[in-house]
Amino acid sequence: MPIATTNPATGRTLKSYEPMSAEQIDAAIERADLAYRQLRGTTIAQRGRWLNAAADLLEAERDEIARLMTTEMGKTYASARAEVTKCAGACRFYAARAAEFLADEPADAEAVKATRAFVRYQPIGPVLAVMPWNFPLWQVLRFAAPALMAGNTGLLKHASNVPQTALLLEDLFRRAGFPEGAFTTLLIGSAEVERVLSDPRVRAATLTGSEGAGRSIAQIAGRELKKTVLELGGSDPFVVMPSADLERAAEVATTARCQNNGQSCIAAKRFIVHTDVFDAFAEKLAANMSALRVGDPMDPDTDVGPLASEGGRDEVHAQVRDAVDRGATVLCGGEPPAGPGWFYPPTVVTDLRPEMRMWSEEVFGPVAGLYRVSSYDEAIEVANGTSFGLGSNAWTRDPQEQERFAADLDAGNVFVNGMTTSYPELPFGGVKNSGYGRELSALGMREFCNTKTVWVGEGAASAGVGAHAE
Ligand code: NAP
């Protein structure tokens, strides 16, 4: 895959890059390792000042950054601006909360026959981050902010179609004051990931991307005995029960499916609707989806921009065609428009069956699959009947049903009467083939920490071990 910026709204390639040589990669890893030794000796307060400075830069340069993101991967300018704002918020969150998340945790000293015992969280070294293009700033920031605050350094291998955003991120952390090498962008193709992850100076990896990339990185990391966090695909269920507020559910369903032009891992993709309200919900959803305006992502009136790549659009259309050829019904959309750019209309497909690709595959575009069920148990069976387990949504005003959904949905999160969203305050991640490990919250920060047990016996000076510099 060439490392290049190609505008998905026009199909025109605007800028191409030569991949880094083996020597350049080695030098970047060396800088990351040296920077790690420096960074781990700084205080949390100092790192917090740098991270807050990064947030200031993001806020000051929001429009320019958003324009670049829209040009590289086609999200609407409005959503790109919102993404920049969210990133600044996450930087401020970790700058403010890191001291609490990394504080020593006292243990029961008497039970372990110590005078003092506690747990300390320490950085582990350079971490490789392999990231996707769909939220080109946020996916990286949600790794980088906690990692840098913990004292780790980052090596970013971003998706090949967002090289300018990738370089902007390296520049951002440098300008914010972090030491040279604390955060480095590697302009490399996916074939070079093995070289980086096999290097003994690189201590761990995080990937946000497809199942295939997850398997490949987990294999290398397994061989090298390195920790990984994997945030992979999803085909989130959105269950609508008879007591739901149908109007609101259909409104949120439309946003949940079409946000980011339908290319979000946590987008609701399978709409599982109780038969008592199926027809009413289907009608509302199809009406809402048809009303969305598809077009130039820079235009403030546009709701849905182009898909990020021609291959991505072809794949979505092939999945829809496969369903239709096997007997599914299209309620709206289903045909890409003629003309330049990789646009795909908001589409609703029903009468789905297990032999259709859409039943079991993730659809990475604005296509909603509708499933009719006749009971709570059947809803759970269809919702959990997938290899994925990232997010999930349930719509019901029945408090008992709400409890049951929270317990029974097999996913990394359950949002009741709302849309799955990521917040720095809440852990984020999946189960089954959606990956493992967690990002965000205190848990995300500790994924790349050495959880060190400290046991102190008799004879420790009172101001000795445990007088934490930070
Ligand atoms: P992708 O093809 O897996 O690409 C993601 C990143 O992995 C890119 O940097 C890519 O590099 C790299 N990559 C691809 N194959 C690789 C391999 N075999 N070894 C090492 N690196 C490899 O995914 P995508 O199609 O761009 O993104 C969409 C997928 O990401 C969807 O499945 C979506 O659900 C998932 N996703 C998950 C989350 C989450 O938080 N769980 C969030 C967003 C997206 P190149 O660009 O150079 O190929």
XYZ file of N, CA and C in Angstrom, residues 185-321:
411
model
N 6.969 9.167 14.616
C 6.192 8.544 13.544
C 7.121 7.795 12.610
N 6.792 6.538 12.379
C 7.556 5.715 11.434
C 6.750 5.650 10.143
N 7.272 6.210 9.089
C 6.571 6.095 7.804
C 6.981 4.764 7.183
N 6.215 3.735 7.519
C 6.546 2.377 7.049
C 5.274 1.650 6.637
N 5.423 0.652 5.809
C 4.295 -0.199 5.448
C 4.109 -1.285 6.499
N 3.011 -2.029 6.384
C 2.721 -3.019 7.429
C 3.753 -4.152 7.440
N 4.433 -4.374 6.324
C 5.429 -5.452 6.289
C 6.617 -5.158 7.213
N 6.830 -3.884 7.554
C 7.963 -3.516 8.420
C 7.637 -3.628 9.908
N 6.363 -3.906 10.214
C 5.960 -3.981 11.624
C 6.746 -5.079 12.342
N 6.983 -6.178 11.657
C 7.701 -7.294 12.279
C 9.101 -6.864 12.719
N 9.783 -6.119 11.844
C 11.136 -5.658 12.175
C 11.112 -4.818 13.475
N 10.138 -3.926 13.562
C 10.084 -3.021 14.726
C 9.735 -3.804 15.996
N 8.715 -4.658 15.876
C 8.247 -5.364 17.072
C 9.263 -6.414 17.546
N 10.093 -6.901 16.629
C 11.104 -7.895 17.018
C 12.319 -7.245 17.669
N 12.425 -5.937 17.541
C 13.598 -5.257 18.109
C 13.525 -5.301 19.638
N 14.602 -5.731 20.294
C 14.539 -5.872 21.761
C 14.289 -4.557 22.505
N 14.574 -3.433 21.853
C 14.337 -2.152 22.537
C 12.844 -1.813 22.614
N 12.054 -2.408 21.724
C 10.598 -2.152 21.724
C 9.951 -3.159 22.657
N 9.211 -2.660 23.657
C 8.773 -3.527 24.751
C 7.354 -4.067 24.612
N 6.534 -3.440 23.765
C 5.130 -3.860 23.685
C 4.510 -3.247 22.443
N 3.283 -3.673 22.132
C 2.597 -3.092 20.968
C 1.115 -2.954 21.251
N 0.537 -1.931 20.659
C -0.910 -1.775 20.681
C -1.358 -1.635 19.246
N -2.439 -2.310 18.907
C -2.978 -2.200 17.541
C -4.449 -1.865 17.613
N -4.870 -0.917 16.824
C -6.280 -0.726 16.554
C -6.436 -0.977 15.071
N -7.223 -1.968 14.703
C -7.361 -2.284 13.287
C -8.167 -3.543 13.089
N -7.909 -4.204 11.983
C -8.728 -5.348 11.594
C -8.273 -6.623 12.315
N -9.135 -7.620 12.236
C -8.834 -8.922 12.823
C -7.542 -9.499 12.228
N -7.388 -9.367 10.919
C -6.207 -9.922 10.247
C -4.927 -9.304 10.781
N -4.923 -7.982 10.912
C -3.738 -7.303 11.442
C -3.502 -7.742 12.882
N -4.582 -7.939 13.631
C -4.474 -8.378 15.031
C -3.802 -9.735 15.134
N -4.235 -10.660 14.295
C -3.626 -12.001 14.333
C -2.136 -11.914 14.013
N -1.802 -11.116 13.004
C -0.413 -11.021 12.571
C 0.461 -10.428 13.693
N 0.000 -9.354 14.304
C 0.796 -8.706 15.347
C 0.872 -9.587 16.608
N -0.236 -10.237 16.929
C -0.230 -11.109 18.110
C 0.738 -12.276 17.919
N 0.851 -12.765 16.682
C 1.778 -13.867 16.412
C 3.222 -13.431 16.641
N 3.553 -12.263 16.099
C 4.930 -11.770 16.262
C 5.195 -11.505 17.746
N 4.250 -10.864 18.391
C 4.430 -10.521 19.802
C 4.528 -11.784 20.656
N 3.775 -12.813 20.282
C 3.839 -14.076 21.023
C 5.231 -14.677 20.930
N 5.738 -14.679 19.718
C 7.085 -15.233 19.513
C 8.121 -14.439 20.317
N 7.926 -13.120 20.359
C 8.902 -12.248 21.029
C 8.599 -12.056 22.515
N 7.527 -12.683 22.993
C 7.097 -12.551 24.393
C 6.875 -11.101 24.784
N 6.087 -10.406 23.960
C 5.795 -9.003 24.268
C 4.300 -8.795 24.444
N 3.997 -7.921 25.351
C 2.598 -7.613 25.661
C 1.941 -6.889 24.494
N 0.667 -7.233 24.209
C -0.092 -6.470 23.212
C -1.468 -6.094 23.747
N -1.968 -4.986 23.255
C -3.372 -4.626 23.417
C -3.947 -4.585 22.012
N -5.051 -5.280 21.790
C -5.645 -5.338 20.451
C -7.070 -4.797 20.478
N -7.294 -3.743 19.694
C -8.637 -3.177 19.524
C -9.042 -3.471 18.094
N -9.868 -4.489 17.887
C -10.139 -4.947 16.527
C -11.560 -4.590 16.080
N -12.042 -5.320 15.128
C -13.328 -4.949 14.540
C -14.517 -5.252 15.436
N -15.685 -4.835 14.956
C -16.907 -5.096 15.703
C -18.094 -5.119 14.759
N -19.153 -5.775 15.214
C -20.418 -5.710 14.479
C -21.502 -5.549 15.536
N -21.478 -4.356 16.150
C -22.263 -4.140 17.367
C -23.766 -4.300 17.163
N -24.404 -5.024 18.092
C -25.861 -5.116 18.056
C -26.514 -3.869 18.659
N -27.686 -3.555 18.148
C -28.490 -2.433 18.652
C -29.891 -3.024 18.783
N -30.240 -3.421 20.020
C -31.488 -4.158 20.229
C -32.600 -3.171 20.605
N -33.743 -3.318 19.962
C -34.885 -2.436 20.262
C -36.045 -3.299 20.747
N -36.448 -3.056 22.006
C -37.529 -3.843 22.595
C -38.838 -3.035 22.565
N -39.971 -3.691 22.800
C -41.261 -3.000 22.646
C -41.427 -1.748 23.506
N -40.807 -1.710 24.695
C -41.022 -0.539 25.562
C -40.141 0.650 25.173
N -39.287 0.490 24.165
C -38.322 1.555 23.825
C -39.021 2.815 23.314
N -38.361 3.939 23.503
C -38.783 5.192 22.869
C -38.340 5.081 21.398
N -39.283 4.692 20.536
C -38.933 4.343 19.150
C -38.374 5.506 18.350
N -38.979 6.664 18.577
C -38.541 7.865 17.848
C -37.062 8.131 18.132
N -36.769 8.146 19.433
C -35.389 8.426 19.874
C -34.444 7.303 19.420
N -34.903 6.057 19.552
C -34.055 4.922 19.166
C -33.706 5.009 17.680
N -34.672 5.355 16.849
C -34.420 5.420 15.399
C -33.479 6.584 15.073
N -33.644 7.671 15.830
C -32.767 8.839 15.627
C -31.310 8.475 15.966
N -31.149 7.865 17.155
C -29.795 7.504 17.612
C -29.215 6.397 16.722
N -30.085 5.478 16.292
C -29.623 4.386 15.415
C -29.003 4.972 14.142
N -29.614 5.999 13.623
C -29.122 6.617 12.383
C -27.738 7.209 12.601
N -27.584 7.935 13.698
C -26.265 8.509 14.015
C -25.272 7.396 14.299
N -25.715 6.404 15.087
C -24.807 5.321 15.491
C -24.297 4.541 14.279
N -25.109 4.449 13.252
C -24.684 3.707 12.065
C -23.866 4.591 11.095
N -24.225 5.856 11.003
C -23.624 6.680 9.941
C -22.536 7.634 10.416
N -22.296 7.721 11.720
C -21.219 8.607 12.170
C -19.922 8.175 11.497
N -19.069 9.131 11.223
C -17.786 8.830 10.568
C -17.994 8.108 9.231
N -19.056 8.490 8.529
C -19.395 7.887 7.220
C -19.567 6.374 7.325
N -19.986 5.926 8.520
C -20.249 4.489 8.720
C -19.011 3.669 9.007
N -17.879 4.348 9.231
C -16.617 3.612 9.400
C -16.092 3.736 10.831
N -16.863 3.190 11.758
C -16.440 3.204 13.149
C -16.533 1.786 13.678
N -15.516 1.387 14.468
C -15.541 0.034 15.024
C -16.744 -0.140 15.937
N -17.102 0.916 16.655
C -18.210 0.817 17.613
C -19.524 1.341 17.034
N -19.586 1.458 15.713
C -20.874 1.814 15.111
C -21.841 0.657 15.358
N -23.098 0.998 15.625
C -24.118 -0.055 15.661
C -24.266 -0.545 14.223
N -24.199 -1.853 14.033
C -24.237 -2.368 12.655
C -25.412 -3.319 12.430
N -25.814 -4.005 13.515
C -26.932 -4.956 13.388
C -28.069 -4.473 14.284
N -29.217 -4.182 13.673
C -30.351 -3.631 14.409
C -31.349 -4.767 14.630
N -31.441 -5.188 15.880
C -32.202 -6.389 16.236
C -33.476 -5.909 16.925
N -34.596 -6.059 16.230
C -35.810 -5.358 16.649
C -36.931 -6.348 16.943
N -37.577 -6.133 18.093
C -38.703 -7.000 18.484
C -39.824 -6.851 17.459
N -40.433 -7.973 17.143
C -41.448 -7.987 16.070
C -42.612 -7.017 16.339
N -42.945 -6.770 17.636
C -44.061 -5.862 17.951
C -43.812 -4.445 17.438
N -42.530 -4.067 17.340
C -42.234 -2.683 16.919
C -41.363 -2.668 15.651
N -41.180 -3.833 15.051
C -40.247 -3.936 13.915
C -40.640 -3.008 12.763
N -41.896 -3.090 12.322
C -42.285 -2.332 11.127
C -42.179 -0.827 11.374
N -42.627 -0.415 12.558
C -42.575 1.030 12.872
C -41.122 1.507 12.930
N -40.262 0.705 13.569
C -38.852 1.107 13.680
C -38.194 1.114 12.303
N -38.456 0.066 11.508
C -37.832 -0.039 10.175
C -38.215 1.173 9.321
N -39.466 1.561 9.421
C -39.932 2.708 8.619
C -39.213 3.997 9.037
N -39.116 4.186 10.354
C -38.454 5.404 10.856
C -36.975 5.396 10.482
N -36.319 4.245 10.650
C -34.883 4.171 10.360
C -34.626 4.446 8.873
N -35.408 3.813 8.001
C -35.211 4.012 6.561
C -35.457 5.485 6.192
N -36.468 6.097 6.829
C -36.758 7.513 6.529
C -35.593 8.395 6.977
N -35.087 8.138 8.180
C -33.957 8.941 8.685
C -32.714 8.759 7.826
N -32.444 7.517 7.462
C -31.227 7.234 6.679
C -31.337 7.900 5.296
N -32.527 7.822 4.688
C -32.711 8.423 3.355
C -32.562 9.932 3.404
N -32.885 10.516 4.555
C -32.853 11.985 4.657
C -31.431 12.535 4.822
N -30.475 11.671 5.107
C -29.100 12.165 5.308
C -28.526 12.663 3.991
N -27.787 13.766 4.104
C -27.192 14.328 2.878
C -25.778 13.785 2.684
N -25.562 13.201 1.522
C -24.249 12.629 1.176
C -23.547 13.618 0.249
N -22.277 13.907 0.534
C -21.594 14.836 -0.382
C -20.254 15.291 0.141
N -19.848 16.453 -0.328
C -18.538 17.034 -0.009
C -18.364 17.120 1.510
N -17.372 16.441 2.068
C -17.236 16.434 3.536
C -16.874 17.802 4.120
N -16.409 18.728 3.284
C -16.104 20.074 3.792
C -17.363 20.934 3.900
N -18.437 20.543 3.247
C -19.680 21.316 3.246
C -20.399 21.112 4.593
N -20.706 22.206 5.311
C -21.345 22.036 6.629
C -22.708 21.350 6.559
N -23.349 21.336 5.386
C -24.658 20.681 5.272
C -24.552 19.182 5.020
N -23.332 18.685 4.836
C -23.166 17.253 4.548
C -23.209 16.432 5.836
N -23.975 15.333 5.781
C -24.012 14.414 6.929
C -23.044 13.249 6.729
N -22.932 12.783 5.492
C -22.119 11.601 5.210
C -21.177 11.901 4.042
N -19.884 11.810 4.296
C -18.887 12.024 3.247
C -18.544 10.711 2.558
N -17.469 10.702 1.798
C -17.081 9.486 1.088
C -16.464 8.452 2.027
N -16.420 7.200 1.589
C -15.639 6.202 2.317
C -14.162 6.483 2.048
N -13.302 5.951 2.909
C -11.896 6.376 2.885
C -11.118 5.855 1.684
N -11.574 4.745 1.100
C -10.808 4.207 -0.030
C -11.760 3.558 -1.026
N -11.271 3.436 -2.243
C -12.075 2.795 -3.290
C -12.311 1.326 -2.923
N -11.247 0.679 -2.411
C -11.364 -0.732 -2.027
C -12.401 -0.916 -0.927
N -12.414 0.036 0.020
C -13.376 -0.019 1.126
C -14.801 0.095 0.606
N -15.004 1.019 -0.340
C -16.355 1.162 -0.889
C -16.762 -0.084 -1.682
N -15.851 -0.618 -2.455
C -16.167 -1.816 -3.248
C -16.557 -2.980 -2.341
N -15.862 -3.081 -1.208
C -16.132 -4.171 -0.273
C -17.536 -4.028 0.334
N -17.878 -2.821 0.742
C -19.218 -2.586 1.310
C -20.286 -2.936 0.277
N -20.076 -2.481 -0.956
C -21.087 -2.749 -1.982
C -21.182 -4.248 -2.277
N -20.025 -4.926 -2.263
C -20.035 -6.372 -2.514
C -20.831 -7.090 -1.415
N -20.709 -6.618 -0.174
C -21.455 -7.257 0.927
C -22.962 -7.042 0.740
N -23.344 -5.835 0.331
C -24.769 -5.549 0.107
C -25.280 -6.388 -1.070
N -24.525 -6.441 -2.159
C -24.945 -7.212 -3.343
C -25.101 -8.699 -2.989
